[in-house]
Amino acid sequence: MRTKRIPVAVLGGTGTVGQRFVQLLAHHPWFEVKVVTGSERTVGRAYREGVNWKLNGDVPDGVADLTVQATAPNLDVPVVFSALPTTEAKEYEPQFAAAGYAVITNTSVYRLAPDVPLLIPELNPDHTDLIATQKSNHGWSGFIVASPNCSTTSAILPLKIWDDAFGLRSVIMVTMQAISGAGYPGVSALDITDNVIPYIGGEDYKLENEPKKLLGRVVNGQMALADVTVSAQANRVPVLNGHLASVSVGVGHKPTVDEAIAALQTWQTPTVCQELPSAPQRTVIYRPEPERPQPRLDRDTGDGLAWTVGKVRQCPVLDLRYLALTHNTLRGAASGAILNGELLVVQGYIG
Amino acid sequence: MRTKRIPVAVLGGTGTVGQRFVQLLAHHPWFEVKVVTGSERTVGRAYREGVNWKLNGDVPDGVADLTVQATAPNLDVPVVFSALPTTEAKEYEPQFAAAGYAVITNTSVYRLAPDVPLLIPELNPDHTDLIATQKSNHGWSGFIVASPNCSTTSAILPLKIWDDAFGLRSVIMVTMQAISGAGYPGVSALDITDNVIPYIGGEDYKLENEPKKLLGRVVNGQMALADVTVSAQANRVPVLNGHLASVSVGVGHKPTVDEAIAALQTWQTPTVCQELPSAPQRTVIYRPEPERPQPRLDRDTGDGLAWTVGKVRQCPVLDLRYLALTHNTLRGAASGAILNGELLVVQGYIG
Amino acid sequence: MRTKRIPVAVLGGTGTVGQRFVQLLAHHPWFEVKVVTGSERTVGRAYREGVNWKLNGDVPDGVADLTVQATAPNLDVPVVFSALPTTEAKEYEPQFAAAGYAVITNTSVYRLAPDVPLLIPELNPDHTDLIATQKSNHGWSGFIVASPNCSTTSAILPLKIWDDAFGLRSVIMVTMQAISGAGYPGVSALDITDNVIPYIGGEDYKLENEPKKLLGRVVNGQMALADVTVSAQANRVPVLNGHLASVSVGVGHKPTVDEAIAALQTWQTPTVCQELPSAPQRTVIYRPEPERPQPRLDRDTGDGLAWTVGKVRQCPVLDLRYLALTHNTLRGAASGAILNGELLVVQGYIG
Amino acid sequence: MRTKRIPVAVLGGTGTVGQRFVQLLAHHPWFEVKVVTGSERTVGRAYREGVNWKLNGDVPDGVADLTVQATAPNLDVPVVFSALPTTEAKEYEPQFAAAGYAVITNTSVYRLAPDVPLLIPELNPDHTDLIATQKSNHGWSGFIVASPNCSTTSAILPLKIWDDAFGLRSVIMVTMQAISGAGYPGVSALDITDNVIPYIGGEDYKLENEPKKLLGRVVNGQMALADVTVSAQANRVPVLNGHLASVSVGVGHKPTVDEAIAALQTWQTPTVCQELPSAPQRTVIYRPEPERPQPRLDRDTGDGLAWTVGKVRQCPVLDLRYLALTHNTLRGAASGAILNGELLVVQGYIG
């Protein structure tokens, strides 16, 4: 349908998430990476030289020879995907929004800001209604949309489906998260080999607050958080990719296990998602085997964009239990943000 | 004090738990391994030959040259430590009890039988009151005492302390369990490398039921289960030793976090435990660091017999949260059973 | 070109290598799996039911509903790919060959038989000249061709290229092999976690003898082994897939390092290989980085069919050194055997 | 015998090797840690505060409250154990030697200096004869002695024994080295999980050169290197501790395998080693099982100070083969250097 690709920049394109953006956008039907920005050390060098490429395969041809630029709102593209470090994101993302760019960020800085959409297209595509409010609040010609934390992402879709079906009230979740979530060099092998680390800085807070926004509603351009209480405890485990969440929930109207499973299996993505080129064919995969989902076996399902869910059971203390898994650097980071970009195109915010 | 060691047998002494018994009893002040029984394949061979020794170091000298015997209640010792496979435990343990032996078992078969003490000396030493009932019920001259499952063990001590202090009502726990819990060869490296397996056969049931008995009371020789509801989900992680439990609890009288921690720190083991030679100097170690306990760093504390507890926090959904860890093949298996044996000596059931 | 696919059977199709055959042949342009044989336990059941599927994704549709058959030379296909256990391979493969089948085996039983081609199409496609001898020796209407051991495969291609260029005399190799090489359940996680096992049964023998045949010549229908001495020591490391070999070689005419690298880079596969649909675009990838090849980063190159080679250096003791890596269950097993099947089609032995 | 402990400093005491020194010296019979030096960031703080303690257990009591001092030759102790970073070692170690200190270093900077003893007490205790030369060359009142690289250490003892017995000529070795050898944070879990990295910066050079010095002789106060050629290729494997070396050697007088094993088993440490309190009871453990040595099973033998050797075989290309293993942070680093300190006491260079 689209005859010309939209030029985009990847901010912080030499880091681990930045590399994922570059890799995934290399053959994207709608976006084309025209600019990569990087740290002072890499500015002025060819991307191929400046990057310490950590993904399988080679640096994509179209990007390899781009000269790394400094991060500043003077780039000749209308859209930027941000994989900036936190302090830089805090500084530059509003500058880009003010200067008219569409900022699609994977960073945590503005996720909980009341006028920034925290977005998963299959979950809450209408939250982009906040964009008008955001522009008006700040007097920006551009805007910021954020994607949730990778661990929030892994658990959230069944919560959404059951909230719609049964009325979600409370959530206790324990995550087992992959080392790639910490970036590179990230976790020391001396710390995680033959071990579990029951702590990831800031993660429990994100897990306890982001769902309230993701499950909330935008009413008259204002964010109304969902009335749900979340208790979360994040663990790092010796797994390369794939965040697994073990979750118990309390609901308003307790279904049978069969009804709870049926709700997952019959759920349909919003119609708008059918137009997104990166959306997986099946968004929720329910596996009936008692030993699934497993990170290594299920993380790549749907090109790393599907949720694999299993072990739906009654919870003796709350109402229901389940396990869910997503690929943390794909659905939970770069691919998820690209899907947000696609949604913005379809909705006319970009293009 | 004791001038002569009590001769004991290890039933199923060639398996992984059996080897641990042999290793730990090699220099025990009160017990001396005089008999090892094994499967048909090994009967008649020297233990050194019959065993596929999987522990560090060598087969202890005193046991290496014992001839492996068949498992049958004709052994010339008054006490047997049982590490039998389930089906054999089911058959032989009652035969030994009937024949007058003190059977100290690590197996799961009779754990939930109402007249079999499910015993942790520091927790419920008075549950041995069930022994008289058990003998009377079956007309046995001997008896069986059981130790709990290794994963139940990892979580249980804070539950006991808080039950006494604040009245325990409900528990949601997620465990991250070591591969050694599955015995040898046990878990295939192809299954667990770079992976988590969210399923251990029968484990959730044990985790949801054993605490009710451990926290219950023996009244007039009868077992009264504790009125507590438990929801459990067991996971296998790529860790060699050490089971970690992430737990949320509801209590009758909600304390502050400081009070909850103080309850752990000021708790005293029952007086009788001071006489047990294997009891660790400190039974509960509370670690204030947010990233503890960790399996590799904490499993060997107190010679693998201590509980390391951390991350006591308010739970937004229930009342309190914590993480606890024990060594699954020591406190959670062989060492725990040996401690049971020591308690039986002090209480006069053996000797 | 080919309008109709050749029907084939997978012998031992429920095991780990058998599953790979089924997966890889699911969309093969020339072969179509029409029969799967399995052990007594699985015969008569649908493949979907009989198999304990261990690969990513699901059982391929076309094969899932096939009824597992007993292994016997009464199958209605002209070609069989064998992934049988050793004892069954020994019994059945000659029966199939006698009955007129083309037996393409991944097993070790007949690898060193003087009249069985030990075949890698890129290396020694003319060794199929042995087929006539084999048929004549045994009076068979069919034949057996074998593929080498997965660890031999990982090291062999640079040896071939340098033998042609510089005259190979001696080889000392140390391998670091993946756990998938041992099948399923294979290696116990208790053995290999945080460990290296410097022993794989029978592997050193294979590594020291198979190269002599692979590098040898077929003269007048007779196998002439290469005059090269090999010293090998195989190690198992905690890696899922990908065998890495560290090799020192002595040659007749010592080249410079640049010449040795150039020999690898300019080497061309035999012309016949261009017609094989599974042959990778590039067979040898020379990586100049000092820290390559690495199993996790390089094993999937060329759909798991390429050799990644690196670290070509002078050897202070012999003449040259290098490291090489291949995917052990793809190039080193199922994919390699399928490539052999394709060669046999092109050469007219099948079809 | 010794009534008063010798006060010592640990230079670079907050790093990983520095922590090992502190831990191992905590209860040393001859040495007492009176001073710990550290980086600018830690100077002036209590050691307990400045250190990021990574070893099991807690910071030893006697050292925990020491105030971390700057590294400068004004410390009130006669002996310093150096675990300094390379650039600081280069600068400060000569300053300390010039100022009269006995510098026992674990760093690589002066290992190959012709007048610095590269010392393993069991191997070449007489190399301390170089101390007089060193003092004279530089006009120092103190001196430096170095211990070899951890990977050189793992392979060296069988080389020494066979050199004495059969005349060593050439060595080809491939190492599989633990991640702890890279310090902390050291190796990223993203790099080494499910992987082997066939490169460790500078390691092959050390492995190829240090043996020449260790096996050499000191004649008239001058170092005469051994006439042996070494080819080495170092690999990092996903193992926490324990370096494993797979070695082929050429000798002048080729023994039988039994003779080669007997040479290892009957070898006696130099008499002076019997006086060293940290020396293990058995220095060489020969394991006859084909699958030994293994890092996890053998690294702690003899409190981490023994060499475990196995798989002595004929080498088809050179003469003999073997595998050897030592604990890289104990025998290969801190414990080895402490043993050097003990030797210097017995020889009268300290005390």
mmCIF file of N, CA and C in Angstrom, chain C residues 31 48 65 79 83 85 101 151 201 223-224 251 271 273 278 334:
data_model
loop_
_atom_site.group_PDB
_atom_site.id
_atom_site.type_symbol
_atom_site.label_atom_id
_atom_site.label_comp_id
_atom_site.label_asym_id
_atom_site.label_seq_id
_atom_site.Cartn_x
_atom_site.Cartn_y
_atom_site.Cartn_z
ATOM 1 N N PHE C 31 12.641 -34.432 -1.339
ATOM 2 C CA PHE C 31 12.255 -35.609 -0.548
ATOM 3 C C PHE C 31 10.956 -35.344 0.203
ATOM 4 N N ARG C 48 2.589 -37.994 15.973
ATOM 5 C CA ARG C 48 2.326 -36.894 16.899
ATOM 6 C C ARG C 48 2.231 -37.393 18.348
ATOM 7 N N ASP C 65 0.491 -37.059 11.446
ATOM 8 C CA ASP C 65 -0.553 -38.068 11.453
ATOM 9 C C ASP C 65 -0.130 -39.406 10.853
ATOM 10 N N VAL C 79 14.078 -44.785 -0.474
ATOM 11 C CA VAL C 79 15.191 -44.166 0.258
ATOM 12 C C VAL C 79 14.870 -44.131 1.737
ATOM 13 N N ALA C 83 18.335 -42.926 11.555
ATOM 14 C CA ALA C 83 18.751 -42.350 12.825
ATOM 15 C C ALA C 83 18.544 -43.392 13.908
ATOM 16 N N PRO C 85 19.259 -46.346 16.731
ATOM 17 C CA PRO C 85 20.264 -46.631 17.757
ATOM 18 C C PRO C 85 21.290 -47.616 17.194
ATOM 19 N N TYR C 101 17.174 -50.792 -0.877
ATOM 20 C CA TYR C 101 17.000 -49.395 -0.458
ATOM 21 C C TYR C 101 18.318 -48.618 -0.514
ATOM 22 N N SER C 151 31.682 -34.410 15.629
ATOM 23 C CA SER C 151 32.894 -33.697 16.033
ATOM 24 C C SER C 151 33.955 -33.762 14.938
ATOM 25 N N GLY C 201 32.563 -41.045 25.307
ATOM 26 C CA GLY C 201 32.868 -42.444 24.978
ATOM 27 C C GLY C 201 33.033 -42.685 23.488
ATOM 28 N N MET C 223 39.090 -48.046 -1.304
ATOM 29 C CA MET C 223 39.376 -46.941 -0.392
ATOM 30 C C MET C 223 40.850 -46.932 -0.035
ATOM 31 N N ALA C 224 41.512 -45.812 -0.308
ATOM 32 C CA ALA C 224 42.902 -45.647 0.132
ATOM 33 C C ALA C 224 42.932 -44.565 1.197
ATOM 34 N N VAL C 251 52.265 -29.835 8.197
ATOM 35 C CA VAL C 251 52.044 -29.997 6.754
ATOM 36 C C VAL C 251 53.373 -30.235 6.037
ATOM 37 N N THR C 271 31.849 -28.544 -8.142
ATOM 38 C CA THR C 271 30.748 -28.042 -8.976
ATOM 39 C C THR C 271 29.424 -28.715 -8.665
ATOM 40 N N CYS C 273 28.143 -29.508 -6.061
ATOM 41 C CA CYS C 273 27.452 -28.984 -4.880
ATOM 42 C C CYS C 273 26.531 -27.824 -5.210
ATOM 43 N N SER C 278 20.109 -27.888 -0.443
ATOM 44 C CA SER C 278 20.382 -27.501 0.953
ATOM 45 C C SER C 278 21.768 -26.911 1.160
ATOM 46 N N ALA C 334 21.782 -34.371 10.978
ATOM 47 C CA ALA C 334 20.652 -34.528 10.054
ATOM 48 C C ALA C 334 20.849 -33.771 8.743
#
